[in-house]
XYZ file of C-alpha atoms in Angstrom:
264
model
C -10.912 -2.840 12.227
C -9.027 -1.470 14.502
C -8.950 -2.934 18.089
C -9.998 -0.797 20.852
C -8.101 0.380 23.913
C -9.394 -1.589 26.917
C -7.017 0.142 29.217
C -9.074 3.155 30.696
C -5.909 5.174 31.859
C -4.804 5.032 28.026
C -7.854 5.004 26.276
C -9.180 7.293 24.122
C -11.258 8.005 20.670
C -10.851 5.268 18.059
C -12.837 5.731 15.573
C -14.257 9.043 13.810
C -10.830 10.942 14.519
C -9.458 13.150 11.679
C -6.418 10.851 10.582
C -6.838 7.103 11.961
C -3.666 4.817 11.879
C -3.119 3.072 8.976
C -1.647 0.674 11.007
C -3.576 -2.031 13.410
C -0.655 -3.456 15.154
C 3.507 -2.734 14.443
C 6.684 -3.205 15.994
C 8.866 -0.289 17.156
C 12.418 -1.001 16.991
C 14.838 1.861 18.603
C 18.621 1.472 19.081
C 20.029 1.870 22.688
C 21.694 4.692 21.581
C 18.442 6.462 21.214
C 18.127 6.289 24.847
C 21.565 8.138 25.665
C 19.759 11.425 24.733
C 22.817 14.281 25.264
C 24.998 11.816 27.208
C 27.869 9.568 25.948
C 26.535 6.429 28.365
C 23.716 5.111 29.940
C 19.787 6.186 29.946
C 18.586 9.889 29.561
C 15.161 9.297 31.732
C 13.897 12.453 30.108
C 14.706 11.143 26.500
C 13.118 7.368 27.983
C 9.990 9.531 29.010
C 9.468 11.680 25.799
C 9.790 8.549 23.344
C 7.114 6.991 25.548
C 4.739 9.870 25.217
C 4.947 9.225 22.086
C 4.209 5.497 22.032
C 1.459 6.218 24.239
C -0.069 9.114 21.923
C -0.197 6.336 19.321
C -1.607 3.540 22.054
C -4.708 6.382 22.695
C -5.187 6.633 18.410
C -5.654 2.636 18.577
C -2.640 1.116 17.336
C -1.206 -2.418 18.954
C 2.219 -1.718 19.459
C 5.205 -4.306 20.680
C 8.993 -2.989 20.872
C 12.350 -3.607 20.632
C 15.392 -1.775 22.069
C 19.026 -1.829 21.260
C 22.012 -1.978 23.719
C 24.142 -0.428 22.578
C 23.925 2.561 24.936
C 25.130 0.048 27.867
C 27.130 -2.598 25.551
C 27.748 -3.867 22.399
C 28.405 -7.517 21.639
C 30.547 -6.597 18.518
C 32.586 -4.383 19.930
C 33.314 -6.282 23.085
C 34.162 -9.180 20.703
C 36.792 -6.878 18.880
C 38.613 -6.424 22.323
C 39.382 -9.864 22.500
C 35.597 -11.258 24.534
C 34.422 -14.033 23.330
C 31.671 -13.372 20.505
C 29.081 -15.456 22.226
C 29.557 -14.008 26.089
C 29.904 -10.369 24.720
C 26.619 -11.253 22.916
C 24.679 -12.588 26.267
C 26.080 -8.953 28.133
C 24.254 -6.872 25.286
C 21.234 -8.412 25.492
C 21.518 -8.137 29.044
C 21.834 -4.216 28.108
C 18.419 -4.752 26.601
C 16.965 -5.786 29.215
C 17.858 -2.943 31.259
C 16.689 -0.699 28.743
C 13.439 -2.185 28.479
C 12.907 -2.170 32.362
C 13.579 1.563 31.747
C 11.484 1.807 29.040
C 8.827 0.380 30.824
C 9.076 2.751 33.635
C 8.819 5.421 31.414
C 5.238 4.164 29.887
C 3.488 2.938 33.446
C 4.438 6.552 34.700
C 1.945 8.121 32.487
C -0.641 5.110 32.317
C 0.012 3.082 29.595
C 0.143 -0.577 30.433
C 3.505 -2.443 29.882
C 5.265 -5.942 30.214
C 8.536 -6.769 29.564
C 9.276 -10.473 27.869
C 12.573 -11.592 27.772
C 13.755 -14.487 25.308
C 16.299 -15.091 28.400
C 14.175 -16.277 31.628
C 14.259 -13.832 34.533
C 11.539 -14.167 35.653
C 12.260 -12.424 38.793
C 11.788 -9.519 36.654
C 10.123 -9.747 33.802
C 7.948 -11.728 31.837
C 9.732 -14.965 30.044
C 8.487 -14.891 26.107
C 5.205 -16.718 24.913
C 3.960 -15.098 21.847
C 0.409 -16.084 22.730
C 0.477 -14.077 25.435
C 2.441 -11.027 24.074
C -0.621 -11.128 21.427
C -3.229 -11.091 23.992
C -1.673 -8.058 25.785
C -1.513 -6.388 23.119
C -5.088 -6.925 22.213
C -5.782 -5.351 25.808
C -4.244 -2.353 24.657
C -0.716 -2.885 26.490
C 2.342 -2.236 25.224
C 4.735 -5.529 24.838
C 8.153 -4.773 24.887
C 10.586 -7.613 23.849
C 14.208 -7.992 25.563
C 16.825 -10.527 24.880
C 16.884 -10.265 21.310
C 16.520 -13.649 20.102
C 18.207 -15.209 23.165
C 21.319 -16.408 20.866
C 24.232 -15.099 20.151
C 24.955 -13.953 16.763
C 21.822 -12.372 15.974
C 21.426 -8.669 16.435
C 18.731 -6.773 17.603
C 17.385 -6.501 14.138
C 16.845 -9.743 13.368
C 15.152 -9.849 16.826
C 12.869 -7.386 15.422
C 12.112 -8.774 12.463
C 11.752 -12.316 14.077
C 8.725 -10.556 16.645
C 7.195 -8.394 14.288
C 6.531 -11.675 12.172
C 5.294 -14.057 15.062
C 2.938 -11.109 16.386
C 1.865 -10.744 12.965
C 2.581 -6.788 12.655
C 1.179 -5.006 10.059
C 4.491 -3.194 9.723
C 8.348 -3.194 11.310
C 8.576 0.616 12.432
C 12.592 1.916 12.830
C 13.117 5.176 14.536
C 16.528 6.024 13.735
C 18.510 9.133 14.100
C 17.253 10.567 10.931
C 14.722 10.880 8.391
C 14.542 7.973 6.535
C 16.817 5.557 4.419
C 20.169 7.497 2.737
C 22.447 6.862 -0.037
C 25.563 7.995 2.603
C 24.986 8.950 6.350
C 23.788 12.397 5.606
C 25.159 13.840 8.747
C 28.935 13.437 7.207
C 27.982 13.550 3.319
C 25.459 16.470 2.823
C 25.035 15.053 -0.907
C 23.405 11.718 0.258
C 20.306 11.337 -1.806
C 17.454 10.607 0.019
C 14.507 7.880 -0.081
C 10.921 8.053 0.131
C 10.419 4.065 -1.412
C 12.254 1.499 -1.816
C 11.963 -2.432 -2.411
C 13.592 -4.733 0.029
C 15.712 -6.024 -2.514
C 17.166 -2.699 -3.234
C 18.352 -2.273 0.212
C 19.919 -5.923 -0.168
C 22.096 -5.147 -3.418
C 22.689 -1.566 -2.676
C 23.634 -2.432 0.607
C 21.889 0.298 2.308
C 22.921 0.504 6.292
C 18.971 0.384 7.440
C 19.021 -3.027 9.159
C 20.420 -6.260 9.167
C 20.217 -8.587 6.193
C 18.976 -11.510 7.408
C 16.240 -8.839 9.073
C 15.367 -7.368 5.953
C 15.005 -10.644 3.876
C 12.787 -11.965 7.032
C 10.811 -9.064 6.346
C 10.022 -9.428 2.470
C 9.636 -13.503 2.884
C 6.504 -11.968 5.011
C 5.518 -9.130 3.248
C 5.902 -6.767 6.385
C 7.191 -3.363 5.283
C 9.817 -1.661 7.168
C 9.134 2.265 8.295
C 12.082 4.222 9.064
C 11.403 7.692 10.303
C 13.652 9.726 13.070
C 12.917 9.188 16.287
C 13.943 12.327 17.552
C 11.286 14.401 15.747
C 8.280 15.186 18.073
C 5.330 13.830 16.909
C 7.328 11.956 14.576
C 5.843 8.378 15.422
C 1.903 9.788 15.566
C 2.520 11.070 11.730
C 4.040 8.408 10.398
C 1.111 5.994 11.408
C -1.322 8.297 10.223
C 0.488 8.385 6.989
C 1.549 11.753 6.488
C 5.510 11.655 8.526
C 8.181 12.312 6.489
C 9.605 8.659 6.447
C 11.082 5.449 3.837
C 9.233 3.140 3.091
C 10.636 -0.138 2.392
C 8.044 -2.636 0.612
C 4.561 -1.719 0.134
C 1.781 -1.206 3.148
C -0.440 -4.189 3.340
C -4.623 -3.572 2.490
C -6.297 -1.667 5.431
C -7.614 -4.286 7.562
C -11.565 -4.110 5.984
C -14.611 -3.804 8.827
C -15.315 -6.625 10.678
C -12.544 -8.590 9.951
């Protein structure tokens, strides 16, 4: 059953609606670079504010929802380790990137109601909440959104993994990616127009075709727990609302687990 919206700025109907989520609670991973919008740097406020609208249109339908953001839009770990950083301090600045992305994120959301908190695997508390997975559960059951910085708080794990590592401690019913297309690809279809696309897939055929949807050690996390990964484009309005209804044009990777039954 689906949990209801305690929140009154973000509440709304629940139950009786045309196309209820299929969905009780999920993770929503977006990269960094999602938040550039038109720019080559930084955070597009009006991209940050439409990508919330569209969390919060799925808060009001009655889905829990946590998220993760990328960095990259700020800084990248990798690529600050290619120029000669060390890997392990040019990992700490990118998830520093993440938290400044979820701060934005976060502004985005409270400006049009929806109740937010920040949790950061790295303490800073002076501006954000430091993780405790009990608690990111019980906000969420209060119908706020949870949004998870830091990655993991180590080095050497990418925002993926982090992902994967929170969608299976909050015990999401599915890993959502918004990505800059429509689903999984044989090739990047934006260079090779002949990629064939996916509607399903298994987990273990994105592990020995090597498919570029997430990290491995993300995607095997995610079939040891049987929580199937969603990847849909996050730049299609609407996109997010569909997809959780079940009718979004998106790849499914693993099947959906049993509608939760009433009561339970």
């Amino acid at each position: 059953m689906l949990h209801a919206v305690t929140d009154s700025s973000v509440s709304g109907p629940v139950s009786g609606q045309e196309n209820p989520p299929q969905f009780r609670r999920v993770l929503l991973k977006i990269s960094g670079e999602a938040l550039m919008g038109d720019q080559n740097y930084g955070i597009d406020m009006p991209m940050a504010d439409r990508i919330a609208s569209e969390v919060a249109e799925a808060v009001r339908a009655g889905t829990e929802i946590c998220l993760v953001i990328g960095g990259g839009n700020i800084f990248r770990g990798l690529s600050g380790a290619a120029k000669g950083m060390d890997r392990a301090a040019a990992d700490y600045m990118g998830m520093l990137a993440t938290v400044m992305n979820a701060l934005a994120m976060q502004t985005a959301l409270e400006r049009i109601g929806v109740q937010t908190r920040v949790q950061s695997a790295i303490p800073m508390t002076t501006v954000c909440e430091p993780y405790i997975r009990r608690r990111a559960i019980r906000h969420m059951e209060k119908g706020r959104v949870v949004i998870f910085a830091a990655g993991t708080g180590n080095p050497f794990f990418t925002t993926d993994t982090a992902a994967a590592l929170r969608a299976a401690e909050m015990g999401c019913d599915a890993l959502l990616k918004g990505t800059q297309v429509d689903g999984v690809y044989s090739d990047d279809p934006r260079k090779n127009p002949d990629a064939e696309r996916y509607d399903q897939l298994d987990y273990l055929d994105v592990l020995t075709r090597d498919l570029k949807v997430m990290d491995a050690s993300a995607v095997t996390l995610m079939r040891e727990n049987a929580i199937p990964i969603v990847v849909f484009s996050i730049h299609e309005k609407g996109g997010l609302a569909r997809v959780l209804a079940g009718q979004g044009v998106c790849t499914m990777i693993g099947k959906p687990r049993p509608a939760p039954s009433a009561g339970k």
